[in-house]
C-alpha atoms as a printed R data frame, in Angstrom:
    type eleno elety resid chain resno       x       y       z
1   ATOM     1    CA   MET     A     1 116.201  93.313 107.055
2   ATOM     2    CA   SER     A     2 112.843  95.029 107.471
3   ATOM     3    CA   GLU     A     3 112.455  98.570 108.843
4   ATOM     4    CA   LYS     A     4 110.835  97.099 111.945
5   ATOM     5    CA   GLU     A     5 113.890  94.934 112.591
6   ATOM     6    CA   LYS     A     6 116.219  97.925 112.129
7   ATOM     7    CA   VAL     A     7 114.508 100.082 114.764
8   ATOM     8    CA   ASP     A     8 113.743  97.326 117.289
9   ATOM     9    CA   ARG     A     9 116.566  97.632 119.826
10  ATOM    10    CA   LEU     A    10 115.577  94.377 121.522
11  ATOM    11    CA   MET     A    11 115.878  92.390 118.302
12  ATOM    12    CA   VAL     A    12 118.813  89.946 118.391
13  ATOM    13    CA   LYS     A    13 120.122  90.182 114.843
14  ATOM    14    CA   SER     A    14 121.999  86.898 114.936
15  ATOM    15    CA   VAL     A    15 118.768  85.055 115.791
16  ATOM    16    CA   VAL     A    16 117.016  86.815 112.895
17  ATOM    17    CA   LYS     A    17 119.761  85.649 110.525
18  ATOM    18    CA   ALA     A    18 119.677  82.093 111.838
19  ATOM    19    CA   PHE     A    19 115.935  81.840 111.211
20  ATOM    20    CA   ARG     A    20 116.398  83.403 107.789
21  ATOM    21    CA   ILE     A    21 118.698  80.484 106.949
22  ATOM    22    CA   LEU     A    22 116.070  77.976 108.086
23  ATOM    23    CA   GLU     A    23 113.159  79.713 106.334
24  ATOM    24    CA   VAL     A    24 114.827  80.049 102.946
25  ATOM    25    CA   PHE     A    25 114.421  76.353 102.104
26  ATOM    26    CA   ASP     A    26 111.302  75.574 100.072
27  ATOM    27    CA   ALA     A    27 109.977  73.205  97.406
28  ATOM    28    CA   GLU     A    28 112.083  74.889  94.718
29  ATOM    29    CA   HIS     A    29 115.166  75.004  96.949
30  ATOM    30    CA   PRO     A    30 115.136  71.859  99.149
31  ATOM    31    CA   ALA     A    31 118.943  71.792  99.412
32  ATOM    32    CA   MET     A    32 121.613  74.423  98.745
33  ATOM    33    CA   SER     A    33 125.311  75.113  98.934
34  ATOM    34    CA   VAL     A    34 126.672  77.635 101.438
35  ATOM    35    CA   LYS     A    35 127.195  80.061  98.553
36  ATOM    36    CA   GLN     A    36 123.563  79.737  97.476
37  ATOM    37    CA   LEU     A    37 122.360  80.197 101.045
38  ATOM    38    CA   ALA     A    38 124.469  83.321 101.406
39  ATOM    39    CA   GLU     A    39 123.027  84.777  98.208
40  ATOM    40    CA   ARG     A    40 119.406  83.981  99.065
41  ATOM    41    CA   CYS     A    41 119.796  85.284 102.620
42  ATOM    42    CA   ASP     A    42 121.680  88.418 101.553
43  ATOM    43    CA   MET     A    43 124.710  87.780 103.763
44  ATOM    44    CA   ASP     A    44 128.398  87.205 103.068
45  ATOM    45    CA   ARG     A    45 129.641  83.671 102.631
46  ATOM    46    CA   SER     A    46 131.686  83.668 105.834
47  ATOM    47    CA   ALA     A    47 128.653  84.605 107.944
48  ATOM    48    CA   ALA     A    48 126.509  82.022 106.177
49  ATOM    49    CA   GLN     A    49 129.130  79.375 106.858
50  ATOM    50    CA   ARG     A    50 129.092  80.167 110.594
51  ATOM    51    CA   PHE     A    51 125.307  80.040 110.803
52  ATOM    52    CA   VAL     A    52 125.186  76.798 108.837
53  ATOM    53    CA   HIS     A    53 127.806  75.257 111.115
54  ATOM    54    CA   THR     A    54 125.935  76.342 114.251
55  ATOM    55    CA   LEU     A    55 122.562  75.100 113.010
56  ATOM    56    CA   THR     A    56 124.168  71.837 111.922
57  ATOM    57    CA   GLN     A    57 125.701  71.362 115.361
58  ATOM    58    CA   LEU     A    58 122.279  72.027 116.909
59  ATOM    59    CA   GLY     A    59 120.770  69.398 114.631
60  ATOM    60    CA   TYR     A    60 118.494  71.622 112.530
61  ATOM    61    CA   LEU     A    61 120.559  71.383 109.332
62  ATOM    62    CA   GLN     A    62 122.488  68.508 107.798
63  ATOM    63    CA   ARG     A    63 124.793  67.911 104.852
64  ATOM    64    CA   ASN     A    64 123.537  65.473 102.239
65  ATOM    65    CA   GLU     A    65 126.171  62.750 101.955
66  ATOM    66    CA   GLU     A    66 125.611  62.285  98.217
67  ATOM    67    CA   THR     A    67 125.288  65.872  97.004
68  ATOM    68    CA   GLN     A    68 127.172  67.613  99.838
69  ATOM    69    CA   LEU     A    69 124.427  70.254  99.838
70  ATOM    70    CA   ILE     A    70 122.912  71.694 103.009
71  ATOM    71    CA   GLU     A    71 119.327  70.683 103.818
72  ATOM    72    CA   PRO     A    72 116.948  70.851 106.805
73  ATOM    73    CA   SER     A    73 117.054  67.897 109.161
74  ATOM    74    CA   VAL     A    74 114.120  66.012 110.630
75  ATOM    75    CA   ARG     A    75 114.627  67.929 113.887
76  ATOM    76    CA   THR     A    76 113.059  71.017 112.312
77  ATOM    77    CA   LEU     A    77 109.748  69.177 112.704
78  ATOM    78    CA   ASP     A    78 110.119  69.285 116.483
79  ATOM    79    CA   ILE     A    79 109.184  72.971 116.629
80  ATOM    80    CA   ALA     A    80 106.007  72.319 114.646
81  ATOM    81    CA   ALA     A    81 105.170  69.304 116.802
82  ATOM    82    CA   HIS     A    82 105.524  71.367 119.992
83  ATOM    83    CA   TYR     A    83 103.160  73.996 118.563
84  ATOM    84    CA   LEU     A    84 100.541  71.433 117.527
85  ATOM    85    CA   HIS     A    85 100.606  69.695 120.913
86  ATOM    86    CA   ALA     A    86 100.229  73.037 122.691
87  ATOM    87    CA   HIS     A    87  97.402  74.372 120.521
88  ATOM    88    CA   PRO     A    88  94.106  74.155 122.448
89  ATOM    89    CA   LEU     A    89  92.055  72.994 119.460
90  ATOM    90    CA   VAL     A    90  94.240  70.498 117.588
91  ATOM    91    CA   ASP     A    91  93.810  67.479 119.872
92  ATOM    92    CA   LYS     A    92  90.194  68.287 120.694
93  ATOM    93    CA   VAL     A    93  89.103  68.751 117.089
94  ATOM    94    CA   ARG     A    94  90.057  65.298 115.813
95  ATOM    95    CA   PRO     A    95  86.835  63.470 116.864
96  ATOM    96    CA   TYR     A    96  84.803  66.222 115.211
97  ATOM    97    CA   LEU     A    97  86.813  65.970 111.990
98  ATOM    98    CA   LEU     A    98  86.454  62.184 112.009
99  ATOM    99    CA   ASN     A    99  82.699  62.540 112.321
100 ATOM   100    CA   LEU     A   100  82.565  65.083 109.472
101 ATOM   101    CA   SER     A   101  84.706  62.806 107.311
102 ATOM   102    CA   LYS     A   102  82.374  59.828 107.867
103 ATOM   103    CA   GLU     A   103  79.248  61.925 107.292
104 ATOM   104    CA   THR     A   104  80.427  63.625 104.083
105 ATOM   105    CA   GLU     A   105  83.226  61.463 102.604
106 ATOM   106    CA   GLY     A   106  85.034  64.728 101.884
107 ATOM   107    CA   SER     A   107  88.442  65.953 103.032
108 ATOM   108    CA   VAL     A   108  88.065  67.870 106.289
109 ATOM   109    CA   SER     A   109  90.479  70.368 107.794
110 ATOM   110    CA   LEU     A   110  91.177  72.709 110.675
111 ATOM   111    CA   THR     A   111  92.966  75.915 109.698
112 ATOM   112    CA   ILE     A   112  93.983  79.195 111.303
113 ATOM   113    CA   LEU     A   113  94.531  82.653 109.826
114 ATOM   114    CA   ASP     A   114  98.156  83.826 109.906
115 ATOM   115    CA   GLY     A   115  98.644  87.190 108.249
116 ATOM   116    CA   GLN     A   116  97.419  86.873 104.678
117 ATOM   117    CA   ASP     A   117  97.457  83.057 104.688
118 ATOM   118    CA   VAL     A   118  95.586  80.127 106.114
119 ATOM   119    CA   VAL     A   119  97.707  77.439 107.749
120 ATOM   120    CA   TYR     A   120  96.525  73.828 108.018
121 ATOM   121    CA   LEU     A   121  96.765  72.405 111.543
122 ATOM   122    CA   SER     A   122  94.805  69.183 111.036
123 ATOM   123    CA   ARG     A   123  93.542  67.386 107.939
124 ATOM   124    CA   LEU     A   124  91.817  64.124 107.063
125 ATOM   125    CA   LEU     A   125  92.036  63.294 103.371
126 ATOM   126    CA   SER     A   126  89.124  61.611 101.628
127 ATOM   127    CA   ARG     A   127  89.811  58.546  99.536
128 ATOM   128    CA   ASN     A   128  87.816  60.280  96.787
129 ATOM   129    CA   MET     A   129  89.945  63.431  96.962
130 ATOM   130    CA   LEU     A   130  92.517  64.344  94.369
131 ATOM   131    CA   ASP     A   131  95.978  64.813  95.878
132 ATOM   132    CA   THR     A   132  96.443  68.571  96.224
133 ATOM   133    CA   ASP     A   133  99.690  68.359  98.223
134 ATOM   134    CA   ILE     A   134  98.050  69.999 101.230
135 ATOM   135    CA   THR     A   135  99.556  68.696 104.452
136 ATOM   136    CA   ILE     A   136  99.748  69.921 108.038
137 ATOM   137    CA   GLY     A   137 101.670  73.194 107.953
138 ATOM   138    CA   SER     A   138 100.699  74.033 104.374
139 ATOM   139    CA   ARG     A   139  99.943  77.685 103.643
140 ATOM   140    CA   LEU     A   140  97.390  78.906 101.127
141 ATOM   141    CA   PRO     A   141  96.247  82.474 100.396
142 ATOM   142    CA   ALA     A   142  93.227  83.442 102.490
143 ATOM   143    CA   PHE     A   143  91.543  85.592  99.844
144 ATOM   144    CA   CYS     A   144  90.660  82.687  97.527
145 ATOM   145    CA   THR     A   145  90.189  79.716  99.852
146 ATOM   146    CA   ALA     A   146  87.018  78.846 101.752
147 ATOM   147    CA   PRO     A   147  88.663  78.719 105.222
148 ATOM   148    CA   GLY     A   148  90.375  82.045 104.613
149 ATOM   149    CA   LEU     A   149  87.214  83.702 103.358
150 ATOM   150    CA   ALA     A   150  85.230  82.303 106.293
151 ATOM   151    CA   MET     A   151  87.661  83.797 108.795
152 ATOM   152    CA   LEU     A   152  88.068  87.109 106.941
153 ATOM   153    CA   SER     A   153  84.286  87.481 106.916
154 ATOM   154    CA   GLN     A   154  84.300  87.687 110.725
155 ATOM   155    CA   LEU     A   155  86.780  90.570 110.904
156 ATOM   156    CA   ALA     A   156  85.895  94.253 110.970
157 ATOM   157    CA   GLU     A   157  85.619  95.598 107.414
158 ATOM   158    CA   GLN     A   158  88.702  97.827 107.658
159 ATOM   159    CA   GLU     A   159  90.808  95.020 109.099
160 ATOM   160    CA   ALA     A   160  89.778  92.691 106.294
161 ATOM   161    CA   VAL     A   161  90.542  95.368 103.670
162 ATOM   162    CA   GLU     A   162  94.006  95.960 105.137
163 ATOM   163    CA   ILE     A   163  94.792  92.239 104.995
164 ATOM   164    CA   LEU     A   164  93.591  92.001 101.400
165 ATOM   165    CA   GLU     A   165  95.607  95.040 100.337
166 ATOM   166    CA   ARG     A   166  98.775  93.502 101.817
167 ATOM   167    CA   THR     A   167  98.093  90.249  99.954
168 ATOM   168    CA   GLN     A   168  99.702  89.425  96.629
169 ATOM   169    CA   ARG     A   169  96.426  88.678  94.902
170 ATOM   170    CA   LYS     A   170  96.415  86.942  91.540
171 ATOM   171    CA   ALA     A   171  94.194  84.670  89.487
172 ATOM   172    CA   TYR     A   172  95.293  81.122  90.305
173 ATOM   173    CA   THR     A   173  92.495  79.762  88.095
174 ATOM   174    CA   PRO     A   174  89.953  81.338  85.732
175 ATOM   175    CA   SER     A   175  87.497  81.314  88.659
176 ATOM   176    CA   THR     A   176  89.670  83.186  91.164
177 ATOM   177    CA   VAL     A   177  88.071  86.351  92.538
178 ATOM   178    CA   HIS     A   178  91.037  88.619  93.280
179 ATOM   179    CA   GLU     A   179  89.835  92.241  93.251
180 ATOM   180    CA   VAL     A   180  89.252  93.779  96.692
181 ATOM   181    CA   PRO     A   181  85.737  95.228  96.073
182 ATOM   182    CA   GLU     A   182  84.429  91.895  94.789
183 ATOM   183    CA   ILE     A   183  86.050  89.996  97.666
184 ATOM   184    CA   MET     A   184  84.514  92.389 100.197
185 ATOM   185    CA   GLU     A   185  81.073  91.809  98.679
186 ATOM   186    CA   ARG     A   186  81.563  88.078  99.113
187 ATOM   187    CA   LEU     A   187  82.722  88.496 102.717
188 ATOM   188    CA   ALA     A   188  79.535  90.396 103.570
189 ATOM   189    CA   ARG     A   189  77.446  87.594 102.051
190 ATOM   190    CA   PHE     A   190  79.461  84.876 103.784
191 ATOM   191    CA   ARG     A   191  79.094  86.656 107.116
192 ATOM   192    CA   ARG     A   192  75.310  86.800 106.704
193 ATOM   193    CA   GLN     A   193  74.935  83.144 105.723
194 ATOM   194    CA   GLY     A   194  77.449  81.830 108.253
195 ATOM   195    CA   TYR     A   195  79.739  79.950 105.858
196 ATOM   196    CA   ALA     A   196  82.040  80.527 102.876
197 ATOM   197    CA   LEU     A   197  82.016  78.664  99.566
198 ATOM   198    CA   SER     A   198  84.929  78.517  97.110
199 ATOM   199    CA   VAL     A   199  84.635  76.810  93.736
200 ATOM   200    CA   GLU     A   200  87.855  76.082  91.810
201 ATOM   201    CA   GLU     A   201  89.532  79.298  92.936
202 ATOM   202    CA   TYR     A   202  92.903  77.858  93.943
203 ATOM   203    CA   PHE     A   203  92.784  74.264  92.684
204 ATOM   204    CA   LEU     A   204  90.863  73.177  89.631
205 ATOM   205    CA   SER     A   205  88.170  70.558  90.282
206 ATOM   206    CA   ASP     A   206  88.024  71.501  93.944
207 ATOM   207    CA   ILE     A   207  85.037  72.820  95.863
208 ATOM   208    CA   SER     A   208  85.407  73.834  99.504
209 ATOM   209    CA   ILE     A   209  82.982  75.043 102.112
210 ATOM   210    CA   ALA     A   210  84.117  76.432 105.480
211 ATOM   211    CA   VAL     A   211  82.758  77.860 108.725
212 ATOM   212    CA   PRO     A   212  84.701  79.994 111.228
213 ATOM   213    CA   VAL     A   213  85.313  78.892 114.801
214 ATOM   214    CA   LEU     A   214  84.889  81.989 116.993
215 ATOM   215    CA   ASP     A   215  86.404  82.978 120.323
216 ATOM   216    CA   ARG     A   216  84.460  84.631 123.132
217 ATOM   217    CA   HIS     A   217  84.926  88.023 121.452
218 ATOM   218    CA   ASN     A   218  83.440  86.663 118.198
219 ATOM   219    CA   ARG     A   219  86.770  86.881 116.433
220 ATOM   220    CA   PRO     A   220  87.873  84.033 114.151
221 ATOM   221    CA   ARG     A   221  89.926  81.535 116.099
222 ATOM   222    CA   ALA     A   222  90.067  78.934 113.340
223 ATOM   223    CA   ALA     A   223  87.949  77.426 110.574
224 ATOM   224    CA   VAL     A   224  86.637  73.951 109.823
225 ATOM   225    CA   SER     A   225  86.195  73.036 106.183
226 ATOM   226    CA   ILE     A   226  85.159  70.290 103.796
227 ATOM   227    CA   SER     A   227  86.677  69.890 100.324
228 ATOM   228    CA   MET     A   228  85.423  67.781  97.449
229 ATOM   229    CA   SER     A   229  86.915  67.150  94.059
230 ATOM   230    CA   ARG     A   230  85.761  66.188  90.566
231 ATOM   231    CA   VAL     A   231  82.624  68.260  91.116
232 ATOM   232    CA   ARG     A   232  81.791  71.184  88.868
233 ATOM   233    CA   SER     A   233  78.945  72.581  90.934
234 ATOM   234    CA   MET     A   234  77.524  72.429  94.433
235 ATOM   235    CA   PRO     A   235  73.842  71.392  94.359
236 ATOM   236    CA   GLU     A   236  71.775  73.594  96.652
237 ATOM   237    CA   GLU     A   237  70.664  70.698  98.840
238 ATOM   238    CA   LEU     A   238  74.233  69.425  99.272
239 ATOM   239    CA   GLU     A   239  75.494  72.931 100.059
240 ATOM   240    CA   GLN     A   240  72.801  73.308 102.709
241 ATOM   241    CA   ASN     A   241  73.521  69.924 104.278
242 ATOM   242    CA   LEU     A   242  77.280  70.498 104.408
243 ATOM   243    CA   SER     A   243  76.964  74.021 105.755
244 ATOM   244    CA   ASP     A   244  74.564  72.842 108.481
245 ATOM   245    CA   LEU     A   245  77.017  70.138 109.551
246 ATOM   246    CA   LEU     A   246  79.929  72.569 109.601
247 ATOM   247    CA   ILE     A   247  78.011  75.274 111.451
248 ATOM   248    CA   ALA     A   248  76.993  72.789 114.149
249 ATOM   249    CA   THR     A   249  80.598  71.557 114.456
250 ATOM   250    CA   ALA     A   250  82.034  75.079 114.581
251 ATOM   251    CA   ARG     A   251  79.587  76.057 117.334
252 ATOM   252    CA   GLN     A   252  80.688  73.100 119.427
253 ATOM   253    CA   LEU     A   253  84.350  73.943 118.883
254 ATOM   254    CA   SER     A   254  83.731  77.595 119.744
255 ATOM   255    CA   ARG     A   255  82.579  76.486 123.194
256 ATOM   256    CA   LEU     A   256  85.760  74.540 123.921
């Protein structure tokens, strides 16, 4: 439990533990025994058993009939669906993404900044795009992705530095820029030019360009981006054309 949770008198600890059970599942741990859940959630087995039983009764967990392991149920998607339907941009952005997809034949996305990550809220995959396993709800580090860099570039310098210093920065590829001073230099350049460009920094053979969608206070509300694969460089003319399209789209979305 974090220090914040310890001192927050309004925090309902049982709710915190229940969500810890739900959040501990990931690609490496898609299903677990009660013992494994207890160990990963740092709670005793009896408590884990009660939380698993409760969440199973509520429909958010289920027991695999073949393996007898505990796994998330399809109902966990309901929470995400409610969020997407309530978000003011998700439904409105689709026609704009469709237009960008037709114009560029690239993969187009809408993302938001959440802490040190970007989260994908909408995505149209190009038929020419390599499968990068990015789906709605996927999280990627902001410091080395075009949408993240585009949104970070619109923050006050100190705020951006604080986010970067809290980030577990590492070189995902030989091209990843992961030192704070170098990232800050890029953010200043991206802010001036109005868009961010990332070349093979998180995925090899992937080039992405992104523009922030701003709110009325000129803070980043989201970002629209285009990704292309199997390209080793971004010709200047193509970069200009794509950035112009994205900037025009982002301006329209900022007015919504």
